[in-house]
Coordinates of C-alpha atoms in Angstrom, one line a residue:
Chain A
M1 CA -32.8 -0.3 6.6
K2 CA -35.2 -0.5 9.5
N3 CA -38.2 0.4 7.2
K4 CA -37.8 -2.9 5.4
I5 CA -38.6 -4.8 8.5
L6 CA -42.3 -5.3 9.5
E7 CA -42.6 -5.2 13.3
I8 CA -45.7 -6.6 15.0
R9 CA -46.9 -6.8 18.6
W10 CA -49.6 -9.1 19.9
H11 CA -51.5 -8.5 23.1
G12 CA -53.5 -11.3 24.7
R13 CA -54.1 -13.0 28.0
G14 CA -52.1 -16.0 29.1
G15 CA -53.7 -19.0 27.4
Q16 CA -55.3 -17.1 24.5
G17 CA -52.5 -18.0 22.1
A18 CA -50.8 -14.6 21.5
K19 CA -47.5 -16.5 21.4
T20 CA -48.8 -19.3 19.1
A21 CA -50.3 -16.7 16.7
S22 CA -46.9 -15.0 16.4
L23 CA -45.2 -18.3 15.8
L24 CA -47.7 -19.4 13.3
F25 CA -47.6 -16.2 11.3
A26 CA -43.8 -16.2 11.3
D27 CA -43.6 -19.8 10.4
A28 CA -46.0 -19.3 7.4
A29 CA -43.9 -16.3 6.3
M30 CA -40.7 -18.3 6.5
A31 CA -42.2 -21.1 4.5
L32 CA -42.6 -18.5 1.7
G33 CA -39.0 -17.6 1.9
K34 CA -39.1 -14.6 4.2
Y35 CA -36.8 -13.9 7.2
I36 CA -38.6 -13.9 10.5
Q37 CA -38.4 -13.6 14.2
A38 CA -41.1 -14.5 16.7
F39 CA -40.6 -14.0 20.4
P40 CA -42.8 -13.6 23.5
E41 CA -42.3 -11.2 26.3
Y42 CA -41.2 -13.1 29.3
G43 CA -42.5 -12.1 32.6
P44 CA -44.5 -13.8 35.4
E45 CA -46.9 -15.3 32.9
R46 CA -50.1 -16.9 34.2
M47 CA -53.4 -18.0 32.7
G48 CA -55.5 -14.8 32.2
A49 CA -52.7 -12.3 32.9
P50 CA -51.8 -9.8 30.1
V51 CA -49.0 -11.1 27.9
A52 CA -47.4 -9.8 24.7
S53 CA -45.6 -11.4 21.8
F54 CA -43.7 -10.1 18.8
N55 CA -42.8 -10.6 15.2
R56 CA -40.2 -9.2 12.8
L57 CA -40.6 -10.0 9.2
S58 CA -38.4 -9.1 6.2
D59 CA -37.4 -10.1 2.7
E60 CA -33.8 -9.9 4.0
P61 CA -31.9 -11.4 6.9
I62 CA -32.7 -9.8 10.2
T63 CA -29.9 -9.1 12.6
L64 CA -31.7 -6.9 15.1
H65 CA -32.0 -8.5 18.5
C66 CA -33.4 -5.7 20.6
G67 CA -36.9 -5.4 21.9
I68 CA -39.7 -4.1 19.7
T69 CA -40.9 -0.7 20.9
N70 CA -42.4 0.9 17.8
P71 CA -44.4 -1.9 16.0
S72 CA -46.2 -0.8 12.9
I73 CA -49.1 -3.2 13.7
V74 CA -50.6 -4.1 17.0
L75 CA -53.1 -6.9 17.4
V76 CA -55.3 -7.3 20.5
L77 CA -56.8 -10.7 21.1
D78 CA -58.8 -9.7 24.1
P79 CA -60.9 -6.5 24.0
T80 CA -61.0 -6.2 27.8
L81 CA -57.2 -5.6 27.7
I82 CA -57.7 -2.1 26.4
D83 CA -58.9 -1.0 29.9
S84 CA -55.7 -2.1 31.6
V85 CA -52.9 -2.2 29.0
D86 CA -51.7 0.7 26.9
V87 CA -52.1 -1.2 23.6
T88 CA -51.3 1.7 21.4
A89 CA -48.0 2.4 23.1
G90 CA -45.3 3.1 20.6
L91 CA -47.5 2.9 17.5
P92 CA -46.2 5.3 14.9
E93 CA -48.4 7.9 13.1
D94 CA -49.2 5.5 10.3
G95 CA -49.5 2.4 12.5
T96 CA -52.4 0.0 12.6
L97 CA -54.3 -1.3 15.6
I98 CA -56.3 -4.5 14.9
I99 CA -58.6 -5.6 17.7
N100 CA -60.9 -8.5 18.4
T101 CA -64.2 -6.8 19.2
S102 CA -67.8 -6.4 18.3
L103 CA -67.4 -2.6 18.3
S104 CA -66.7 -0.5 15.2
P105 CA -63.3 1.2 14.5
Q106 CA -64.9 4.5 15.4
E107 CA -66.1 3.3 18.8
I108 CA -62.6 1.8 19.5
R109 CA -61.0 5.1 18.5
E110 CA -63.3 7.0 21.0
K111 CA -62.6 4.5 23.8
L112 CA -58.9 4.7 23.4
N113 CA -58.8 8.4 22.4
F114 CA -56.7 7.1 19.4
K115 CA -56.8 9.6 16.5
Q116 CA -53.9 8.5 14.3
G117 CA -53.2 5.6 12.0
K118 CA -55.7 3.0 11.2
V119 CA -58.0 0.8 13.4
G120 CA -59.2 -2.6 12.2
T121 CA -62.0 -4.4 14.1
V122 CA -63.0 -8.0 13.7
N123 CA -65.2 -10.1 15.9
A124 CA -62.6 -12.9 16.1
S125 CA -64.2 -14.5 19.2
L126 CA -67.6 -14.9 17.4
I127 CA -65.9 -16.1 14.2
S128 CA -63.9 -18.8 16.1
K129 CA -67.0 -20.0 18.0
E130 CA -69.0 -20.3 14.8
T131 CA -66.2 -21.9 12.7
I132 CA -64.0 -23.9 15.2
G133 CA -66.6 -24.3 17.9
R134 CA -64.5 -22.8 20.6
E135 CA -63.4 -19.3 21.5
I136 CA -59.8 -19.2 20.1
P137 CA -59.5 -15.7 18.6
N138 CA -55.8 -16.1 17.6
T139 CA -56.6 -18.1 14.5
P140 CA -59.0 -15.7 12.9
M141 CA -56.7 -12.8 13.8
L142 CA -54.2 -14.2 11.4
G143 CA -56.7 -13.6 8.6
A144 CA -57.2 -10.0 9.7
L145 CA -53.5 -9.5 9.9
V146 CA -52.9 -10.8 6.4
K147 CA -55.6 -8.4 5.1
V148 CA -54.1 -5.4 6.9
S149 CA -50.4 -6.1 6.6
Q150 CA -50.5 -7.3 3.0
F151 CA -47.3 -9.2 3.9
L152 CA -48.6 -12.5 2.7
T153 CA -51.6 -13.3 0.6
I154 CA -54.7 -15.0 2.0
E155 CA -54.0 -18.0 -0.3
E156 CA -50.4 -18.3 1.0
I157 CA -51.4 -18.3 4.7
I158 CA -54.3 -20.7 4.1
G159 CA -52.1 -23.0 2.1
D160 CA -49.4 -23.0 4.8
L161 CA -51.9 -23.5 7.6
E162 CA -53.6 -26.3 5.8
K163 CA -50.3 -28.2 5.4
K164 CA -49.5 -27.8 9.1
L165 CA -53.0 -28.6 10.4
K166 CA -53.1 -31.7 8.1
K167 CA -50.0 -33.0 9.9
K168 CA -51.3 -32.2 13.3
F169 CA -55.0 -33.2 13.0
A170 CA -54.8 -36.0 10.5
H171 CA -57.6 -37.8 12.3
K172 CA -59.8 -34.7 12.9
P173 CA -60.5 -33.2 9.5
E174 CA -63.3 -31.0 10.9
V175 CA -60.7 -29.1 13.0
I176 CA -58.8 -28.3 9.8
A177 CA -61.8 -27.0 7.9
G178 CA -63.0 -24.9 10.9
N179 CA -59.6 -23.2 11.4
L180 CA -59.2 -22.4 7.7
A181 CA -62.8 -21.0 7.5
A182 CA -62.0 -18.9 10.6
V183 CA -59.0 -17.3 8.9
K184 CA -60.9 -16.7 5.7
R185 CA -63.9 -15.1 7.4
A186 CA -61.7 -12.7 9.5
F187 CA -59.9 -11.8 6.3
E188 CA -63.2 -10.8 4.8
E189 CA -64.9 -9.3 7.8
V190 CA -62.2 -7.1 9.2
V191 CA -63.3 -3.5 9.1
L192 CA -60.8 -0.6 8.7
G193 CA -61.6 2.9 9.8
Chain B
M1 CA -30.1 -27.1 2.7
P2 CA -33.6 -27.1 4.4
A3 CA -34.4 -24.0 6.5
A4 CA -36.5 -24.4 9.6
A5 CA -38.1 -21.9 12.0
K6 CA -36.3 -22.6 15.3
T7 CA -35.7 -20.9 18.6
G8 CA -32.1 -20.9 19.9
N9 CA -33.0 -23.7 22.3
E10 CA -34.6 -25.7 19.6
A11 CA -31.7 -25.2 17.3
M12 CA -29.3 -26.5 20.0
A13 CA -31.5 -29.4 20.8
E14 CA -31.7 -30.3 17.1
A15 CA -27.9 -30.1 16.9
M16 CA -27.7 -32.5 19.9
R17 CA -30.1 -34.9 18.2
Q18 CA -28.0 -34.9 15.0
I19 CA -24.8 -35.4 17.1
N20 CA -26.5 -38.3 18.8
P21 CA -24.2 -38.3 21.9
D22 CA -23.7 -41.5 23.9
V23 CA -24.7 -39.8 27.1
V24 CA -26.5 -36.7 28.2
A25 CA -26.9 -35.9 31.9
A26 CA -28.7 -32.7 32.7
Y27 CA -30.9 -30.8 35.1
P28 CA -33.4 -28.2 33.9
I29 CA -33.0 -24.5 34.5
T30 CA -34.6 -21.5 32.8
P31 CA -33.9 -20.4 30.1
A32 CA -31.9 -23.6 29.1
T33 CA -34.7 -26.0 30.2
E34 CA -36.1 -26.5 26.7
I35 CA -32.8 -27.7 25.3
V36 CA -32.7 -30.8 27.6
M37 CA -36.5 -31.1 27.7
I38 CA -36.7 -31.4 23.9
F39 CA -33.7 -33.7 23.9
A40 CA -35.2 -35.9 26.6
Q41 CA -38.2 -36.2 24.3
F42 CA -36.0 -37.3 21.4
A43 CA -34.4 -39.9 23.7
A44 CA -37.8 -41.1 24.9
D45 CA -39.0 -41.3 21.3
G46 CA -36.0 -43.4 20.3
L47 CA -34.8 -40.7 17.8
V48 CA -31.3 -40.9 19.4
G49 CA -29.4 -43.8 20.9
T50 CA -28.4 -41.6 23.9
E51 CA -28.4 -42.8 27.5
Y52 CA -30.2 -39.9 29.1
I53 CA -29.5 -39.5 32.8
P54 CA -31.9 -37.3 34.7
V55 CA -30.1 -36.2 37.8
E56 CA -30.9 -34.3 41.0
S57 CA -28.7 -31.3 40.4
E58 CA -26.3 -29.7 38.0
H59 CA -23.4 -30.7 40.3
S60 CA -24.5 -34.3 39.7
A61 CA -25.1 -33.6 36.0
M62 CA -21.5 -32.5 35.4
S63 CA -20.3 -35.3 37.6
A64 CA -22.2 -37.9 35.6
C65 CA -20.8 -36.2 32.4
V66 CA -17.3 -36.6 33.7
G67 CA -17.8 -40.2 34.6
A68 CA -19.3 -41.1 31.2
A69 CA -16.7 -39.1 29.3
A70 CA -13.9 -40.9 31.2
A71 CA -15.5 -44.2 30.1
G72 CA -15.0 -43.0 26.5
A73 CA -18.5 -41.8 25.7
R74 CA -19.4 -38.7 23.7
V75 CA -21.1 -36.6 26.3
M76 CA -23.3 -33.4 26.2
T77 CA -25.2 -31.3 28.7
G78 CA -27.0 -28.0 28.9
T79 CA -27.5 -25.4 31.6
S80 CA -27.6 -21.8 32.6
S81 CA -26.7 -19.3 35.4
Q82 CA -27.1 -20.9 38.9
G83 CA -27.0 -24.3 37.2
L84 CA -23.6 -23.5 35.7
A85 CA -22.5 -22.1 39.1
L86 CA -23.5 -25.4 40.7
M87 CA -21.2 -27.1 38.2
Y88 CA -18.2 -24.9 38.9
E89 CA -16.6 -27.4 41.2
I90 CA -16.6 -30.1 38.5
L91 CA -15.8 -27.9 35.4
P92 CA -12.0 -27.7 36.0
I93 CA -11.9 -31.5 36.7
A94 CA -13.4 -32.1 33.2
T95 CA -10.6 -30.0 31.8
A96 CA -7.8 -31.7 33.9
L97 CA -9.0 -35.1 32.9
R98 CA -9.0 -33.9 29.3
L99 CA -12.6 -34.8 28.7
P100 CA -14.2 -33.3 25.6
I101 CA -17.6 -32.7 27.0
I102 CA -19.9 -30.3 25.1
M103 CA -22.2 -28.0 27.0
C104 CA -25.0 -25.8 25.6
E105 CA -25.0 -22.9 27.9
V106 CA -27.7 -20.2 27.8
N107 CA -26.3 -17.0 29.2
R108 CA -28.3 -15.7 32.2
A109 CA -27.6 -13.4 35.0
L110 CA -26.2 -14.9 38.2
S111 CA -28.2 -14.3 41.3
G112 CA -28.5 -12.1 43.1
P113 CA -30.8 -10.3 43.0
I114 CA -32.6 -13.3 41.5
N115 CA -33.2 -12.8 37.7
I116 CA -33.8 -15.2 34.9
H117 CA -32.8 -12.9 32.0
C118 CA -29.7 -12.5 29.9
D119 CA -26.3 -11.3 30.8
H120 CA -22.9 -13.0 30.6
S121 CA -22.0 -13.2 34.3
D122 CA -22.5 -16.9 34.5
T123 CA -20.3 -17.8 31.5
M124 CA -17.7 -15.1 32.4
A125 CA -17.4 -16.5 35.9
A126 CA -16.4 -19.8 34.3
R127 CA -13.8 -18.3 32.0
D128 CA -10.7 -19.7 33.9
F129 CA -11.7 -23.3 34.1
G130 CA -10.0 -24.4 30.9
W131 CA -13.2 -24.7 28.9
I132 CA -13.3 -23.5 25.3
Q133 CA -16.0 -20.8 25.2
I134 CA -17.9 -20.0 22.0
F135 CA -20.5 -17.2 21.9
S136 CA -23.4 -17.3 19.4
E137 CA -25.0 -14.1 17.9
N138 CA -28.2 -15.9 16.8
A139 CA -29.9 -19.3 16.5
Q140 CA -28.1 -20.2 13.3
E141 CA -24.7 -19.7 15.0
A142 CA -25.9 -21.6 18.1
Y143 CA -26.6 -24.6 15.8
D144 CA -23.4 -24.2 13.8
N145 CA -21.2 -23.7 16.9
T146 CA -22.6 -26.7 18.7
L147 CA -21.7 -29.0 15.8
Q148 CA -18.3 -27.5 15.4
A149 CA -17.6 -27.7 19.1
V150 CA -17.7 -31.5 18.9
R151 CA -14.9 -31.6 16.4
I152 CA -12.8 -28.9 18.2
S153 CA -13.1 -30.5 21.6
E154 CA -12.4 -34.1 20.5
H155 CA -9.4 -33.1 18.3
S156 CA -6.4 -35.1 19.4
K157 CA -4.3 -32.0 20.0
V158 CA -7.1 -30.4 22.1
K159 CA -9.1 -32.8 24.2
L160 CA -10.7 -30.0 26.2
P161 CA -14.4 -29.4 27.0
S162 CA -16.4 -26.7 25.3
M163 CA -19.3 -24.5 26.2
V164 CA -21.3 -23.0 23.4
T165 CA -23.4 -20.1 24.5
T166 CA -26.5 -18.2 23.4
D167 CA -28.1 -15.2 25.0
G168 CA -31.0 -16.1 27.4
F169 CA -34.5 -15.4 26.0
I170 CA -33.1 -13.0 23.4
I171 CA -31.8 -16.0 21.4
S172 CA -32.9 -19.0 23.4
H173 CA -36.6 -18.2 23.0
C174 CA -36.6 -16.2 19.7
M175 CA -37.8 -18.2 16.7
E176 CA -35.6 -17.5 13.6
R177 CA -34.7 -19.0 10.3
V178 CA -32.1 -21.7 10.8
E179 CA -30.5 -23.7 8.0
M180 CA -29.8 -27.2 9.1
L181 CA -27.6 -30.0 7.7
G182 CA -29.0 -33.4 7.1
D183 CA -28.6 -36.0 9.9
K184 CA -26.1 -38.0 7.8
E185 CA -24.1 -35.0 6.9
V186 CA -23.7 -34.1 10.6
Q187 CA -22.6 -37.7 11.4
D188 CA -20.1 -37.6 8.6
F189 CA -18.8 -34.2 9.7
I190 CA -18.4 -35.1 13.4
G191 CA -17.1 -38.7 12.8
E192 CA -16.9 -41.3 15.4
K193 CA -15.4 -40.5 18.8
K194 CA -12.0 -42.1 19.4
A195 CA -11.1 -42.2 23.1
E196 CA -7.5 -43.0 23.7
V197 CA -8.2 -44.4 27.2
S198 CA -11.5 -45.8 28.6
L199 CA -12.4 -46.8 32.1
L200 CA -14.5 -49.6 30.6
D201 CA -11.6 -51.2 28.7
V202 CA -10.7 -53.9 31.2
T203 CA -7.8 -55.2 29.1
K204 CA -6.0 -51.8 29.6
P205 CA -6.8 -50.8 33.1
V206 CA -6.2 -47.1 33.9
T207 CA -6.5 -44.8 36.8
I208 CA -8.2 -41.5 36.0
G209 CA -8.3 -38.6 38.4
A210 CA -5.5 -39.8 40.7
L211 CA -4.0 -37.5 43.4
D212 CA -1.4 -35.3 41.8
L213 CA 0.8 -33.4 44.3
Q214 CA 4.0 -31.3 44.2
D215 CA 5.7 -33.8 41.9
Y216 CA 3.4 -33.6 38.8
Y217 CA 0.4 -31.3 39.3
F218 CA 2.3 -28.4 37.8
E219 CA 3.3 -30.3 34.7
H220 CA -0.2 -31.4 34.1
R221 CA -1.5 -27.9 34.4
R222 CA 1.2 -26.9 31.9
Q223 CA -0.1 -29.5 29.5
M224 CA -3.6 -28.1 29.7
A225 CA -2.1 -24.6 28.8
E226 CA -0.4 -26.2 25.8
A227 CA -3.6 -27.9 24.8
M228 CA -5.4 -24.5 25.0
K229 CA -2.7 -23.1 22.7
N230 CA -3.6 -25.7 20.1
V231 CA -7.3 -24.7 20.1
A232 CA -7.2 -21.7 17.8
P233 CA -5.7 -23.4 14.8
V234 CA -8.1 -26.4 15.3
I235 CA -11.1 -24.0 15.4
L236 CA -9.9 -22.5 12.1
E237 CA -9.4 -25.9 10.5
V238 CA -12.8 -27.1 11.6
A239 CA -14.4 -23.8 10.5
E240 CA -12.9 -24.3 7.0
E241 CA -14.3 -27.7 6.7
Y242 CA -17.7 -26.6 8.0
S243 CA -17.8 -23.8 5.5
K244 CA -17.3 -26.2 2.6
L245 CA -20.3 -28.1 3.9
T246 CA -22.6 -25.1 4.6
G247 CA -21.2 -22.0 2.9
R248 CA -21.2 -20.3 6.3
K249 CA -17.8 -19.0 7.4
Y250 CA -16.6 -18.9 11.0
D251 CA -13.5 -17.5 12.6
L252 CA -12.2 -16.7 16.1
I253 CA -13.5 -13.2 15.6
E254 CA -15.8 -11.5 13.1
E255 CA -14.7 -8.2 11.6
Y256 CA -17.7 -6.0 10.7
K257 CA -16.8 -3.0 8.5
L258 CA -13.5 -2.6 10.4
A259 CA -11.1 -2.3 7.6
D260 CA -11.3 1.5 7.4
A261 CA -13.1 2.1 10.7
E262 CA -12.3 5.2 12.8
I263 CA -14.6 4.3 15.7
A264 CA -15.5 0.7 16.7
I265 CA -17.0 -1.4 19.4
V266 CA -16.0 -4.8 20.7
A267 CA -18.9 -7.1 21.7
L268 CA -20.1 -10.6 21.8
G269 CA -23.4 -12.4 21.5
S270 CA -26.8 -11.1 20.3
T271 CA -25.9 -7.4 20.8
C272 CA -23.6 -7.7 17.8
G273 CA -26.6 -8.2 15.5
T274 CA -28.3 -5.0 16.8
A275 CA -25.0 -3.2 16.5
K276 CA -24.7 -4.1 12.8
V277 CA -27.9 -2.2 12.1
V278 CA -26.5 0.9 13.9
I279 CA -23.2 0.6 12.0
D280 CA -24.9 0.4 8.6
E281 CA -26.9 3.5 9.5
L282 CA -23.8 5.4 10.5
R283 CA -22.0 4.3 7.4
E284 CA -24.8 5.7 5.3
K285 CA -24.1 9.0 7.0
G286 CA -20.4 8.7 6.1
I287 CA -19.3 7.9 9.7
K288 CA -16.7 5.2 9.6
A289 CA -18.0 2.9 12.3
G290 CA -17.3 -0.8 12.7
M291 CA -17.3 -3.7 15.1
L292 CA -15.1 -6.6 16.3
K293 CA -17.3 -9.5 17.4
I294 CA -15.5 -12.0 19.6
R295 CA -16.9 -15.5 18.8
V296 CA -14.3 -17.4 20.8
F297 CA -13.6 -16.0 24.2
R298 CA -11.6 -19.0 25.4
P299 CA -8.9 -19.3 24.2
F300 CA -8.8 -15.5 24.0
P301 CA -7.7 -14.5 20.5
A302 CA -5.4 -11.8 21.7
E303 CA -3.0 -11.6 18.8
R304 CA -5.8 -11.4 16.2
I305 CA -7.7 -8.8 18.3
A306 CA -4.5 -6.7 18.6
A307 CA -3.7 -7.0 14.9
V308 CA -7.2 -5.7 14.0
L309 CA -7.8 -3.1 16.7
N310 CA -4.4 -1.3 16.8
K311 CA -5.3 0.7 13.6
I312 CA -8.6 2.1 15.1
P313 CA -8.2 5.3 17.1
A314 CA -11.3 5.0 19.3
I315 CA -12.8 1.8 20.7
A316 CA -15.6 1.0 23.1
V317 CA -15.5 -2.5 24.7
M318 CA -19.0 -3.8 25.6
D319 CA -19.3 -6.0 28.7
R320 CA -22.6 -7.8 29.5
S321 CA -21.2 -8.6 32.9
D322 CA -19.5 -6.6 35.6
S323 CA -16.5 -8.0 37.4
L324 CA -17.1 -5.5 40.3
N325 CA -13.4 -5.0 40.3
T326 CA -13.4 -1.2 39.8
Q327 CA -11.4 -1.6 36.6
G328 CA -13.8 -2.8 33.9
G329 CA -15.5 -5.9 32.7
P330 CA -13.7 -9.1 31.6
V331 CA -13.9 -8.4 27.9
Y332 CA -12.4 -4.9 28.5
T333 CA -9.5 -6.0 30.7
E334 CA -8.6 -8.8 28.4
T335 CA -8.8 -6.6 25.3
C336 CA -6.6 -4.0 27.0
A337 CA -4.1 -6.7 27.9
A338 CA -4.1 -7.9 24.3
L339 CA -3.0 -4.5 23.1
Y340 CA -0.7 -3.4 25.9
N341 CA 2.4 -4.7 24.3
H342 CA 1.5 -3.6 20.8
P343 CA 3.4 -0.5 19.6
K344 CA 0.1 1.2 18.6
R345 CA -2.5 1.3 21.3
P346 CA -5.9 2.8 20.6
K347 CA -7.9 4.7 23.2
M348 CA -10.3 2.2 24.7
I349 CA -13.3 2.8 27.0
N350 CA -15.6 0.3 28.7
Y351 CA -19.3 0.0 28.9
I352 CA -21.1 -2.4 31.2
Y353 CA -24.5 -2.9 29.6
G354 CA -27.6 -5.1 29.5
L355 CA -27.3 -6.7 32.9
G356 CA -30.2 -8.9 34.0
G357 CA -31.8 -8.7 30.5
R358 CA -32.0 -4.9 30.3
D359 CA -32.8 -4.3 26.6
V360 CA -30.0 -2.9 24.5
T361 CA -31.8 -0.6 22.1
L362 CA -30.6 1.0 18.9
D363 CA -30.5 4.3 20.7
D364 CA -28.2 2.9 23.4
L365 CA -25.8 1.7 20.7
R366 CA -26.1 5.0 18.8
S367 CA -25.1 6.8 22.0
V368 CA -22.0 4.6 22.3
F369 CA -20.8 5.5 18.8
S370 CA -21.6 9.1 19.4
D371 CA -19.5 9.0 22.6
L372 CA -16.6 7.5 20.6
Q373 CA -16.6 10.6 18.3
S374 CA -15.3 12.5 21.3
I375 CA -13.7 9.7 23.3
D376 CA -11.4 12.0 25.2
K377 CA -14.3 13.5 27.1
K378 CA -15.5 10.1 28.3
P379 CA -14.3 8.3 31.4
L380 CA -12.8 4.9 31.0
F381 CA -15.6 3.0 32.8
N382 CA -19.2 3.6 31.8
Y383 CA -22.6 2.1 32.4
L384 CA -25.0 2.0 29.5
G385 CA -28.8 2.1 30.0
V386 CA -28.8 2.2 33.8
R387 CA -30.6 4.6 36.1
D388 CA -28.2 6.5 38.4

């Protein structure tokens, strides 16, 4: 039963939007009829301090309410976290690590001494600067996640985001275009290795 | 019915918005803060007609609730842990004055040591104040239970306050799929509040909360006990009506794969959801495991519990609070009492678990079911997931 639930962990620093990303992804999945959970790890959170956030996604109702210790996908919003946080903790043999970095999957593997599973790299910081105009890596990471998880299609997540952003930024259309472009670019640029 | 992605707190705040109470008086406390924060925004935005009273403490919040309810208003509040503890002095007064106040209570460990995470010690410490207590497994139940509580509390045979609880952070801050009714459907379901007496009705002046000594205090306490006896049938009646509206069925207890169970746990709140996964897993291996989930802890559905559990040879009762009484947690002692006069008594052991938000993992629950397979080797009182 558990293998039908996709479990995801997001690592970021307070203020980078790890929680928002998990909420957005779950919300998009729910709009497409999936069952979802999104919850942050609550500790003494402060701007800049390491934080984590989680998702469960399934085609069927989810009754589990314990913590997530063996996520099949881990996303890292801030590359400097890999020096201080064990981001691969609990990743199963076939798990995937997706990281916002300018490095290649091979270089990340060497740095982390991580030999199993898959590693996806994407320069989400650069993409967000070029598309949105600010460094908010969480939005492009959604595109990378869609590519790797294959849980939603890129059209589905783009469609859902567009609907939500249109409501929120009705008077700032450039924000909408920038965010959508960021998701698409990360979807295309994520490198798996 | 539209589904929305809501946290437990958001689901409860939405239920409050749809109920549109006359008065809400509250003081923020983690992890219940969002409930009243979101609701205060609804009030500020004019989405509800509620008189929102910001107060300087939970003691004042409950006092304001009592005053407003005595004036005939439909009244709600929300709190958690130390906030609930600060209300303790006023809680039994709401009961005695027969005021159907509804509280959204987010279960959080009582200090000390200071902790903001989930256990049931706050709610369990309030179990003998004459409040109806309804536990929610998830955000959907938090929403559904809040709406039903209004009807239960305000029923003419009941007129007792209710607290609807969720598990702190685990449910209060977890976003899930929640199916909501339309605003009008909720209004039609809860109906208009009819107060028999009101402090504001100057044509029929009444005294509320008068001194009540040796002559009548006892009779009035007896009336409260009678009112509490009326609650269970009202809960079932309201649940029946609610299920016609939503398709979701509620009862005093939920039986999960109990009919032929040989080993079972008794639990309440979010842990029940995790336990269902373990039970499904065991069933696939041919092990006859089951669970009795207690939805309504007050009034305690003793007869129903005894009728279901007496057939099961080995039972573990899970307590997410510790009475520190050297004879088991509150759910255990009450479940034992429920079965004591039954001709068939199962062997029952107790586990204190998950205090202060300690995660309750699948492996933890697997170990409980594994213990149950050789229950005679286990002591009566056990702690799960704690370092010795």
